[in-house]
Short mmCIF file of N, CA and C in Angstrom, two decimals:
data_model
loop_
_atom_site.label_atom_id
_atom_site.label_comp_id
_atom_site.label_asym_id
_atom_site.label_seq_id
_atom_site.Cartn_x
_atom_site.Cartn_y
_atom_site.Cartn_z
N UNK A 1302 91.11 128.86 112.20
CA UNK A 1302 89.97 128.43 112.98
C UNK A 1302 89.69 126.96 112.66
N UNK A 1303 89.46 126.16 113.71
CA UNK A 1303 89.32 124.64 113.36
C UNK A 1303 88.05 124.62 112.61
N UNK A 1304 88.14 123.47 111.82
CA UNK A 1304 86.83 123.01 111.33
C UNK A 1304 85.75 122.36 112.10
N UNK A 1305 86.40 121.79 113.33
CA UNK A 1305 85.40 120.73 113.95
C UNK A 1305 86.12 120.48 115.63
N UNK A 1306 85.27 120.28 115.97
CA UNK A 1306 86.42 119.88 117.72
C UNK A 1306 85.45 118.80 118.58
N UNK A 1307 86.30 117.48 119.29
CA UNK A 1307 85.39 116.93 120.10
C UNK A 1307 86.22 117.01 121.15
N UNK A 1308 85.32 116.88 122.22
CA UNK A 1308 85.48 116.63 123.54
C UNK A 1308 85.26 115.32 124.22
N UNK A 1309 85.65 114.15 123.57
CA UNK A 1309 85.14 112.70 124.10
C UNK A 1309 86.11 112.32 125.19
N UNK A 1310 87.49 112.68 125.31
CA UNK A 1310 88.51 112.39 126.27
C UNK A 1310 89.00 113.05 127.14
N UNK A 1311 88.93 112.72 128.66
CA UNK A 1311 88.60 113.56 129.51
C UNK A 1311 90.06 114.31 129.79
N UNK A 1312 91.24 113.72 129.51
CA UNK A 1312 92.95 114.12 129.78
C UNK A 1312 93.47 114.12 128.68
N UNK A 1313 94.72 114.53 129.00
CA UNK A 1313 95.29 114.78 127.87
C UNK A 1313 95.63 113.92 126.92
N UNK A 1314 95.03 114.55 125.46
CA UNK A 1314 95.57 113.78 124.22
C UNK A 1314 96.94 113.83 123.39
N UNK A 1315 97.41 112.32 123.86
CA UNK A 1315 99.06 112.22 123.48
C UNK A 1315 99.35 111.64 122.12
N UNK A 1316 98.40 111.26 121.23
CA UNK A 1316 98.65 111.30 119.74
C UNK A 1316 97.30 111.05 119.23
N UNK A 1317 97.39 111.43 117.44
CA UNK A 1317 96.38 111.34 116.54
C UNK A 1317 96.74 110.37 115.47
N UNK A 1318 96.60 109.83 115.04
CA UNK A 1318 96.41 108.92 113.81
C UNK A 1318 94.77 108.84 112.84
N UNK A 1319 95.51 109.55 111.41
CA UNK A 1319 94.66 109.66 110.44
C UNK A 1319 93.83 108.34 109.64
N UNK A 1320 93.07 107.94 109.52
CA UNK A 1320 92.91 107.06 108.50
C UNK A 1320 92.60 106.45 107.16
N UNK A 1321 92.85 106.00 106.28
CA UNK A 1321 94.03 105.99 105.04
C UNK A 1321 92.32 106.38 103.98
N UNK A 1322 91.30 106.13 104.81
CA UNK A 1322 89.96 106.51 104.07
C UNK A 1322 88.99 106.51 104.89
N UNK A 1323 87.72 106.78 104.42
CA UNK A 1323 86.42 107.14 105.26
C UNK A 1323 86.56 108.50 106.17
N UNK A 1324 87.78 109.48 106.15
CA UNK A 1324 87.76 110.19 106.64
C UNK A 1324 87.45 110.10 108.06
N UNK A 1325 88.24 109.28 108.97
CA UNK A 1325 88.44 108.70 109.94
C UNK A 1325 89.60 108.90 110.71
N UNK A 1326 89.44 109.64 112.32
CA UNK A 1326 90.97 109.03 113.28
C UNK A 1326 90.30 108.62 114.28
N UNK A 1327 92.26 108.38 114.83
CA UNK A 1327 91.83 108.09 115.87
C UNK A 1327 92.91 109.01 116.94
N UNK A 1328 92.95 108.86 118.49
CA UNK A 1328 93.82 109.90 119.30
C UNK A 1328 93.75 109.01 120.87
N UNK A 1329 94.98 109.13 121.08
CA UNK A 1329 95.09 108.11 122.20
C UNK A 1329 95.07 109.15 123.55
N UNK A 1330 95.03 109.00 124.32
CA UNK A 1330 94.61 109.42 126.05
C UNK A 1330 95.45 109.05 126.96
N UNK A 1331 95.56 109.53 127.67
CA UNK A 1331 95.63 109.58 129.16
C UNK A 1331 95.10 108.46 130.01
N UNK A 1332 93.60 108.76 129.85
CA UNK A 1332 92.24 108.32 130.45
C UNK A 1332 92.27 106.95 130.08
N UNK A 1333 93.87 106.49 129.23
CA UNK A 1333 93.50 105.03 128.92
C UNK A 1333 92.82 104.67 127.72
N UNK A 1334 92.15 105.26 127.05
CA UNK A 1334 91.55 105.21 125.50
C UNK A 1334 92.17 105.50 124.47
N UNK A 1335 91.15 105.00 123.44
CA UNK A 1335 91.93 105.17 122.69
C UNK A 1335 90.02 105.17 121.98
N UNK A 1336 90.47 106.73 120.80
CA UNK A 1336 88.63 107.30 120.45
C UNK A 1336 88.75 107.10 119.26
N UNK A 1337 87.68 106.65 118.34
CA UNK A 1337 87.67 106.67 116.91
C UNK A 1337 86.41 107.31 116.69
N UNK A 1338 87.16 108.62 115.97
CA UNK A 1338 86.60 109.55 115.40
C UNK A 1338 85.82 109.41 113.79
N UNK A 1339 84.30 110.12 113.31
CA UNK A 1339 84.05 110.14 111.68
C UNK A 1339 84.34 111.65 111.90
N UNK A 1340 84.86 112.17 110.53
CA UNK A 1340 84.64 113.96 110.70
C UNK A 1340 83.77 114.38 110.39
N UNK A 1341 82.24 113.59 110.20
CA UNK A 1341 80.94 114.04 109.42
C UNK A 1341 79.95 113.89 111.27
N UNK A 1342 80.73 113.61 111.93
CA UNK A 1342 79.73 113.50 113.52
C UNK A 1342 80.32 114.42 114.46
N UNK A 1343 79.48 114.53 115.69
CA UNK A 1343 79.92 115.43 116.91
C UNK A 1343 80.68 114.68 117.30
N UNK A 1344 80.22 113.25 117.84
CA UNK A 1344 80.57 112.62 118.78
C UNK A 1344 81.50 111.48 118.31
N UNK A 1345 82.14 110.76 119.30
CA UNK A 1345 83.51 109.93 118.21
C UNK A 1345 82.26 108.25 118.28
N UNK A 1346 82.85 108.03 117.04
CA UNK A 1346 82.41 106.05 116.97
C UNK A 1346 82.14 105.57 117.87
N UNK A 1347 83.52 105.44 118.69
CA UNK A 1347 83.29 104.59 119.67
C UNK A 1347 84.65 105.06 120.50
N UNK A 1348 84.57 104.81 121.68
CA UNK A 1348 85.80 104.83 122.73
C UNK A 1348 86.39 103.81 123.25
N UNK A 1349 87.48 103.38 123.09
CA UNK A 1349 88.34 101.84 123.50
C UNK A 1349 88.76 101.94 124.66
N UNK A 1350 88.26 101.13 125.68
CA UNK A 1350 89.27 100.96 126.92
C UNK A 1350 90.40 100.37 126.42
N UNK A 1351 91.51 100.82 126.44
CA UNK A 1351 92.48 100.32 125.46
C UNK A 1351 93.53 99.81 126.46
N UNK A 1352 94.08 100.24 127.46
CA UNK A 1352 95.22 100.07 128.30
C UNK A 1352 95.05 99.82 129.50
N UNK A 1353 95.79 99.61 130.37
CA UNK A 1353 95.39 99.94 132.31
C UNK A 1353 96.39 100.72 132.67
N UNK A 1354 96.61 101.93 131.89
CA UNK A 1354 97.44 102.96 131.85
C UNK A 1354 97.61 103.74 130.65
N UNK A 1355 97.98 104.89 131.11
CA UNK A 1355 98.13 106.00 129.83
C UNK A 1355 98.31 105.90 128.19
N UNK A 1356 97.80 105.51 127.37
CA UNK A 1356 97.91 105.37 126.01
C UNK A 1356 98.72 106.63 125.32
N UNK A 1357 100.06 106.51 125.19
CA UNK A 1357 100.93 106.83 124.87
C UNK A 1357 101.11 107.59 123.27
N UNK A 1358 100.67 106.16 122.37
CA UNK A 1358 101.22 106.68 120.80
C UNK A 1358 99.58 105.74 120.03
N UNK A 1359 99.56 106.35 119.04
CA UNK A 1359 98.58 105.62 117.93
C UNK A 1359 98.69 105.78 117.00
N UNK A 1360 98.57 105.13 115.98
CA UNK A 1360 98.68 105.27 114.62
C UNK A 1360 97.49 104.01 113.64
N UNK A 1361 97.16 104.80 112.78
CA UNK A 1361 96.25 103.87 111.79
C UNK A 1361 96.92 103.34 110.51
N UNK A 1362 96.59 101.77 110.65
CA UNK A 1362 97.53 101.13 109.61
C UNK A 1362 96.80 101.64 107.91
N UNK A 1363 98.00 101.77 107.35
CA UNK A 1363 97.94 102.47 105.94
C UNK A 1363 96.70 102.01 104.57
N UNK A 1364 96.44 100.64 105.04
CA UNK A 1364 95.48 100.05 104.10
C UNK A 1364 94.34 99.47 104.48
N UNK A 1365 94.01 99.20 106.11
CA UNK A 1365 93.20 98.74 106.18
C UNK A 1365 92.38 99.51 107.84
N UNK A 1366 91.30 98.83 108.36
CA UNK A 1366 90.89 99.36 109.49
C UNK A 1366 91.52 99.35 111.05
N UNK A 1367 92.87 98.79 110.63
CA UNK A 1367 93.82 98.40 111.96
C UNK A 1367 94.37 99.53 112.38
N UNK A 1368 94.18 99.64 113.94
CA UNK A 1368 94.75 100.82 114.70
C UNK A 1368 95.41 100.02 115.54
N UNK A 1369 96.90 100.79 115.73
CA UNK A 1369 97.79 99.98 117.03
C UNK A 1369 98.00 101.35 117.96
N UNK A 1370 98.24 100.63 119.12
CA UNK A 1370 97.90 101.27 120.66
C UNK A 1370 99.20 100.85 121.46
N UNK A 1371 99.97 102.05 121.67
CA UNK A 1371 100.99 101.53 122.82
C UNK A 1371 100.64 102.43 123.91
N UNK A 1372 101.16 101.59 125.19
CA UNK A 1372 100.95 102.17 126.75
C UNK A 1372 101.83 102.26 127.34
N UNK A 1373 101.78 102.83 128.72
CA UNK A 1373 102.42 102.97 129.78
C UNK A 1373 101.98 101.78 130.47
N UNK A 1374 101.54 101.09 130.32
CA UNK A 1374 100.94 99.75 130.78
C UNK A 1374 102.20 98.58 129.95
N UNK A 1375 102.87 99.10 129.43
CA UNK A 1375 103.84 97.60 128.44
C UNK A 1375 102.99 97.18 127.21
N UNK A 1376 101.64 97.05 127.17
CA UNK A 1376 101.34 96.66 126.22
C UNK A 1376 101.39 97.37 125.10
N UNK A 1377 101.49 96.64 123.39
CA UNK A 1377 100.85 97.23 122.63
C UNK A 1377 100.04 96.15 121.96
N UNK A 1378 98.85 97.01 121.08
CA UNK A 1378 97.43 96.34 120.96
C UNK A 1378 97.13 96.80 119.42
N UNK A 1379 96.76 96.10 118.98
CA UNK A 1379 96.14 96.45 117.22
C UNK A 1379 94.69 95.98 117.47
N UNK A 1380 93.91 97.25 116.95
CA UNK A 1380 92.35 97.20 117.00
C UNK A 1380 91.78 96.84 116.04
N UNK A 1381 90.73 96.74 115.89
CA UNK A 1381 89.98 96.74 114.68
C UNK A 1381 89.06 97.83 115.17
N UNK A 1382 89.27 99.26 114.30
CA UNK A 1382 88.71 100.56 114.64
C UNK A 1382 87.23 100.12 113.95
N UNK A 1383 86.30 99.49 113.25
CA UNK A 1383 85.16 99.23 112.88
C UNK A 1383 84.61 98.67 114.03
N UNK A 1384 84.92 97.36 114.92
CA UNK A 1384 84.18 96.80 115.89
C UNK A 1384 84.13 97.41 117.19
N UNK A 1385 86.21 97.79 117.41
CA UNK A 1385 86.51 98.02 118.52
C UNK A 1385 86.64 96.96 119.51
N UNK A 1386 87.56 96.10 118.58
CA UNK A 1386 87.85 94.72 119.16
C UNK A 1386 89.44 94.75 118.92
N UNK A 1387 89.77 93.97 120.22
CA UNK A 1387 91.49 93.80 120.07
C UNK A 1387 91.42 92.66 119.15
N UNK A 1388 92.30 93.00 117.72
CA UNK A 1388 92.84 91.95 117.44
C UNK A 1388 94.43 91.21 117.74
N UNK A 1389 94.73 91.98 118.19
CA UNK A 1389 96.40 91.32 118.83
C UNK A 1389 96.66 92.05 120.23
N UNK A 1390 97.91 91.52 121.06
CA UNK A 1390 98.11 92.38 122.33
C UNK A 1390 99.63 91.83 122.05
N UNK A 1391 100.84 92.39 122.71
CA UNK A 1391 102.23 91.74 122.79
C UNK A 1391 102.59 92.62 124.14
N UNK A 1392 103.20 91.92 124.83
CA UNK A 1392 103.98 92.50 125.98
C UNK A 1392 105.40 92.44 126.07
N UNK A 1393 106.12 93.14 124.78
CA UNK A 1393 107.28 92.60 124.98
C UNK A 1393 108.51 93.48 125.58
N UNK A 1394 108.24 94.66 125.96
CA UNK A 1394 108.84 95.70 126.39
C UNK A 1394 109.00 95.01 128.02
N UNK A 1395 110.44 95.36 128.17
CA UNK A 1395 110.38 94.43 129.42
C UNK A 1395 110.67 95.59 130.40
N UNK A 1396 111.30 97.15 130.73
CA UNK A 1396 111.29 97.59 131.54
C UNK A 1396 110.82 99.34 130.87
N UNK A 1397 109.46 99.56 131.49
CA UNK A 1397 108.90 100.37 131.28
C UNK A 1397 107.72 100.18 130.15
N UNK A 1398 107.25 101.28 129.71
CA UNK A 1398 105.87 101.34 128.43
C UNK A 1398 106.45 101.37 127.21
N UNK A 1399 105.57 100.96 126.36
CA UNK A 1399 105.93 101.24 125.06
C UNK A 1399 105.12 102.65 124.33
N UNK A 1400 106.13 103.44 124.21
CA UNK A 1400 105.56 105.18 124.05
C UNK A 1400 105.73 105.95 122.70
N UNK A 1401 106.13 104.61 121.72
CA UNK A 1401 105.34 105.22 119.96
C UNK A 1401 105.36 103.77 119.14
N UNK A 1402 104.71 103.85 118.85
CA UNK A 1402 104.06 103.33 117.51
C UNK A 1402 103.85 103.56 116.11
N UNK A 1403 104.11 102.85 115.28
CA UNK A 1403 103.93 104.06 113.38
C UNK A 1403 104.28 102.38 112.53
N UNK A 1404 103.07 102.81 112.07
CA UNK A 1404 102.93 101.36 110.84
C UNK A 1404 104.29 101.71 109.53
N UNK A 1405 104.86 100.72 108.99
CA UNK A 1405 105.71 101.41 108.17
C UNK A 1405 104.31 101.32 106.60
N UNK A 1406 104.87 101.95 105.24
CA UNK A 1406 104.44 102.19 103.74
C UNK A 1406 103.51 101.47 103.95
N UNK A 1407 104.01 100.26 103.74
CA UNK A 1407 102.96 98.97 103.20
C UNK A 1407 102.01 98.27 104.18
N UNK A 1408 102.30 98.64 105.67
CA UNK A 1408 101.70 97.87 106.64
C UNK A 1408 102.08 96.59 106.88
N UNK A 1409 103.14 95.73 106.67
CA UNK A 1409 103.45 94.89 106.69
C UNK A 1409 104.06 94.66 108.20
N UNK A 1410 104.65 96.01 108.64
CA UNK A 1410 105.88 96.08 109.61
C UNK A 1410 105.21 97.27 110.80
N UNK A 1411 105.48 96.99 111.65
CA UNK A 1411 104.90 97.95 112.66
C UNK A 1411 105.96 97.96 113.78
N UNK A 1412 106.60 99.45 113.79
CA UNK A 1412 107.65 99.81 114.53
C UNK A 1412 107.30 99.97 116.24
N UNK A 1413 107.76 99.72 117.15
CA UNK A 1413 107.29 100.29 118.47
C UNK A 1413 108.57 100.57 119.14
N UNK A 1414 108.42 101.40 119.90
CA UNK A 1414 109.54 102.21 120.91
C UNK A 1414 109.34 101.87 122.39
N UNK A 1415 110.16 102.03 123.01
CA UNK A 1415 109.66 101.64 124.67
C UNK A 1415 111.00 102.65 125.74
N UNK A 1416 110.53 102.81 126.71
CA UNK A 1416 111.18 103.21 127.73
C UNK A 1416 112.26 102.83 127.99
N UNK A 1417 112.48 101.15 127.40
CA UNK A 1417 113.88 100.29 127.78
C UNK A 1417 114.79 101.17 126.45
N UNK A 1418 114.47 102.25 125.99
CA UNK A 1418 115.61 102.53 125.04
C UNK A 1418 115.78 101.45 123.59
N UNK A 1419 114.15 100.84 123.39
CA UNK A 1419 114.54 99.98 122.47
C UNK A 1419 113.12 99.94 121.66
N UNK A 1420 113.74 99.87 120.05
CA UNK A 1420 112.73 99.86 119.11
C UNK A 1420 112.83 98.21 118.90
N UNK A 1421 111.67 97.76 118.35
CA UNK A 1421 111.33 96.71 118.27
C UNK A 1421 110.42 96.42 116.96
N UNK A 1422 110.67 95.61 115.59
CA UNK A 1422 110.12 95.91 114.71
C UNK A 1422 109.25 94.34 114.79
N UNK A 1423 107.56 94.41 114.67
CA UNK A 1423 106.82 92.96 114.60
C UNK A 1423 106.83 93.29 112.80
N UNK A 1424 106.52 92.19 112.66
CA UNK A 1424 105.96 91.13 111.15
C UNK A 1424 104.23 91.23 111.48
N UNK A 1425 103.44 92.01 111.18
CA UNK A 1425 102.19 92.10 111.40
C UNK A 1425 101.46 90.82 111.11
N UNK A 1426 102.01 89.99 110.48
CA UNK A 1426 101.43 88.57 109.51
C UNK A 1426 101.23 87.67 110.34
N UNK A 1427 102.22 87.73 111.36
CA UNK A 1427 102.48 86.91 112.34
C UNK A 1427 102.47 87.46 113.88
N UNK A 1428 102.68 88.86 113.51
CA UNK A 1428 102.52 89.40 114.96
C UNK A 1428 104.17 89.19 115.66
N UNK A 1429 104.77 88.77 115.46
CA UNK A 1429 106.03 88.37 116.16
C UNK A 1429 107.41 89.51 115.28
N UNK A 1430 108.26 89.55 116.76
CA UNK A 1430 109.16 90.60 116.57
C UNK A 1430 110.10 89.56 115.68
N UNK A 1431 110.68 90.47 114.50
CA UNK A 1431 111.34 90.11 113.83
C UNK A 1431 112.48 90.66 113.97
N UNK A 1432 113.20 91.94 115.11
CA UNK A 1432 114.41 92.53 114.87
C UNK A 1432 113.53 93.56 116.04
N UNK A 1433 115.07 93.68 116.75
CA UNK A 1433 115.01 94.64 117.66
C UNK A 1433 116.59 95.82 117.44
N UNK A 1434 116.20 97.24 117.89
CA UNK A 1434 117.29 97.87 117.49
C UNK A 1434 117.20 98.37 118.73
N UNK A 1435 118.76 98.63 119.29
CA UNK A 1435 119.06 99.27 120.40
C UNK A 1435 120.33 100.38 119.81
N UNK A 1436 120.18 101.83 120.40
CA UNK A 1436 121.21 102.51 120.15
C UNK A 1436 120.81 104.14 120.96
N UNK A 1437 119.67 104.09 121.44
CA UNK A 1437 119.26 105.14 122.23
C UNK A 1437 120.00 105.46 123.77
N UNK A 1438 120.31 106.44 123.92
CA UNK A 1438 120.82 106.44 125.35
C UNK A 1438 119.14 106.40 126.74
N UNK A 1439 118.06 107.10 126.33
CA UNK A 1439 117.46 107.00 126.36
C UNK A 1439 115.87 107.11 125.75
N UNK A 1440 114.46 106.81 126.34
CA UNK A 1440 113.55 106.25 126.02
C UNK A 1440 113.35 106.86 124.26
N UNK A 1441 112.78 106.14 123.48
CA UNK A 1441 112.23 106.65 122.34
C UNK A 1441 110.86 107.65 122.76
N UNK A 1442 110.80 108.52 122.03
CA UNK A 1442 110.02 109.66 122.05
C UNK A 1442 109.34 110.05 120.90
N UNK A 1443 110.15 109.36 119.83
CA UNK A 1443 109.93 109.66 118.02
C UNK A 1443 110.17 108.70 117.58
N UNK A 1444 108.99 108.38 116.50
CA UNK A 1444 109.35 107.00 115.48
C UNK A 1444 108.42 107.41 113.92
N UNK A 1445 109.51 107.46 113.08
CA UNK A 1445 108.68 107.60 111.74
C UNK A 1445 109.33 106.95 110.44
N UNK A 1446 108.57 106.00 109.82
CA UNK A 1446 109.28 105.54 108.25
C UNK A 1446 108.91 106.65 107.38
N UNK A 1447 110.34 106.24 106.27
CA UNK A 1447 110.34 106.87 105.01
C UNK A 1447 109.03 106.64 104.32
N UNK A 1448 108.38 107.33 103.70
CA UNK A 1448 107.12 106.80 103.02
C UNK A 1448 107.16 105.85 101.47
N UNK A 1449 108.70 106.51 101.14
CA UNK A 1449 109.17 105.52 99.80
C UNK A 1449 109.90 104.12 100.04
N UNK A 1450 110.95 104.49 100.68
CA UNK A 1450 111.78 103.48 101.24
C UNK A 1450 111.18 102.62 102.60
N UNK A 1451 110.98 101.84 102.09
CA UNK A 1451 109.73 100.77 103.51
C UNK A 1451 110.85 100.17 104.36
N UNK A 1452 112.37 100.54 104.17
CA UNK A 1452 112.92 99.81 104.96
C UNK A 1452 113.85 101.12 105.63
N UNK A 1453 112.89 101.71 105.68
CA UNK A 1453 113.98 102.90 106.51
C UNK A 1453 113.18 103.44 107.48
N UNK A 1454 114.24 103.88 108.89
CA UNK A 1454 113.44 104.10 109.64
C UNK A 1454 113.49 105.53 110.52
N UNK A 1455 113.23 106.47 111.10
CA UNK A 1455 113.64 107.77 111.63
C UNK A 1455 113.49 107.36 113.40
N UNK A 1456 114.15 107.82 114.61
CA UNK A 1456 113.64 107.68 115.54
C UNK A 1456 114.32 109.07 116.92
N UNK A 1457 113.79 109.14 117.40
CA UNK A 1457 114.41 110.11 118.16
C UNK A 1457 114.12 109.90 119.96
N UNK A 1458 115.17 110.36 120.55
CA UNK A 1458 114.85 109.79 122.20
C UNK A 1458 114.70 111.46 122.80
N UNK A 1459 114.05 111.18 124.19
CA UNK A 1459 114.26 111.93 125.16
C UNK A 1459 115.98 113.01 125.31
N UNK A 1460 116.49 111.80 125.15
CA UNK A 1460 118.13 112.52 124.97
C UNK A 1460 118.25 113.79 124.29
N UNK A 1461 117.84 113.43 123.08
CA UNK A 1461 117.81 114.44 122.32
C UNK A 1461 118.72 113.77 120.68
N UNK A 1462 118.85 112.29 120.82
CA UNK A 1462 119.72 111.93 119.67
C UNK A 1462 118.57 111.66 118.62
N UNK A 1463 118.51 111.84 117.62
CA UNK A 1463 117.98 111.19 116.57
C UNK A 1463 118.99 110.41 115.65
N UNK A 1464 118.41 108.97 115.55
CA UNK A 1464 119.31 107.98 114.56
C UNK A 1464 118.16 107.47 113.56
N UNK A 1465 119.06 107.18 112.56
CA UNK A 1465 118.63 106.59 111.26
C UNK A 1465 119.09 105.06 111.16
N UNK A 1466 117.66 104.58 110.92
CA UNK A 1466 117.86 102.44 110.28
C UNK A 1466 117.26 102.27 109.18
N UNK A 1467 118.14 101.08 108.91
CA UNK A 1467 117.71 100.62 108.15
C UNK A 1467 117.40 99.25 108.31
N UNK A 1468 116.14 98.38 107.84
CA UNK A 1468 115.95 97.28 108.97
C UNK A 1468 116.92 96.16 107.58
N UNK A 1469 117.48 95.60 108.50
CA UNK A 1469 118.83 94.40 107.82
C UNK A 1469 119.90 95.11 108.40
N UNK A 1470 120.15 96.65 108.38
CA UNK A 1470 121.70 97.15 108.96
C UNK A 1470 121.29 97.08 110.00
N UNK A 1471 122.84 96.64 110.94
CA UNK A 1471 122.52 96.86 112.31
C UNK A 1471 122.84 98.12 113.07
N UNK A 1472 123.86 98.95 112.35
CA UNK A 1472 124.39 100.17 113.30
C UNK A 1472 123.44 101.42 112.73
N UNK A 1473 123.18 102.29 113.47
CA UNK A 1473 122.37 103.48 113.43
C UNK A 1473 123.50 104.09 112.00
#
């Protein structure tokens, strides 16, 4: 039996991301949002117009109040889940959405997936892609780092392939 349930998002919810304290998520939409939840309230924080299309993947960065947001819109977006202010946007997915997201260990590195069949790793410091990996036949569907190894990466497509990186190697 659940402990708690909200109803703030009117379609379907396509991911959750925990946060690393305050007993805090967040869960991306359909409806284009993206909700930040306390588990001590009914109702969520606050609700992000986050996209101009389906909010795909979310995840909360590991050390601090940063939530990143990918869409069916191309964009992805890093929040600041306290204000509910964009602090970054990148459009670099050039054919189709970008449909996961997952901070790696340290937060330094933030993985994104897209429809073009291509992961794309930014430098959060700078915001800028530092390495892109292609080896999917098609779209990414799954993206997860090792929690020890900060340079390893898990990903899985629609296809049905799952490959393993490592960011510096180039072949799956």
């Amino acid at each position: 039996k659940p402990l708690a349930r909200w109803s703030a998002q009117k379609l379907r919810v396509t991911d959750v991301g925990v946060g690393p304290r305050d007993l805090k998520f967040a869960s991306a939409c359909d409806d284009h949002t993206v909700a930040i939840y306390s588990i001590d309230s009914e109702k969520p924080d606050r609700v992000i117009a986050a996209h101009d299309g389906p909010v795909l993947s979310v995840d909360w960065h590991p050390a601090s109040s940063l939530v990143a947001s990918a869409g069916a819109d191309s964009a992805l977006n890093v929040w600041d889940a306290r204000s509910g202010s964009r602090v970054a946007s990148r459009r670099d997915f050039q054919d189709g959405g970008v449909t996961r997201v997952r901070w790696n260990a340290n937060g330094n590195w933030l993985a994104a997936g897209g429809e073009d069949c291509t992961i794309q790793l930014y430098d959060i410091r700078k915001f800028d892609v530092f390495c892109q990996m292609r080896g999917h036949p098609r779209a990414i569907s799954a993206l997860d780092w090792h929690p020890v190894h900060e340079r390893m990466l898990a990903s899985g497509c629609s296809g049905g392939a799952v490959l393993q990186w490592v960011v510096g190697y180039s072949d799956p």
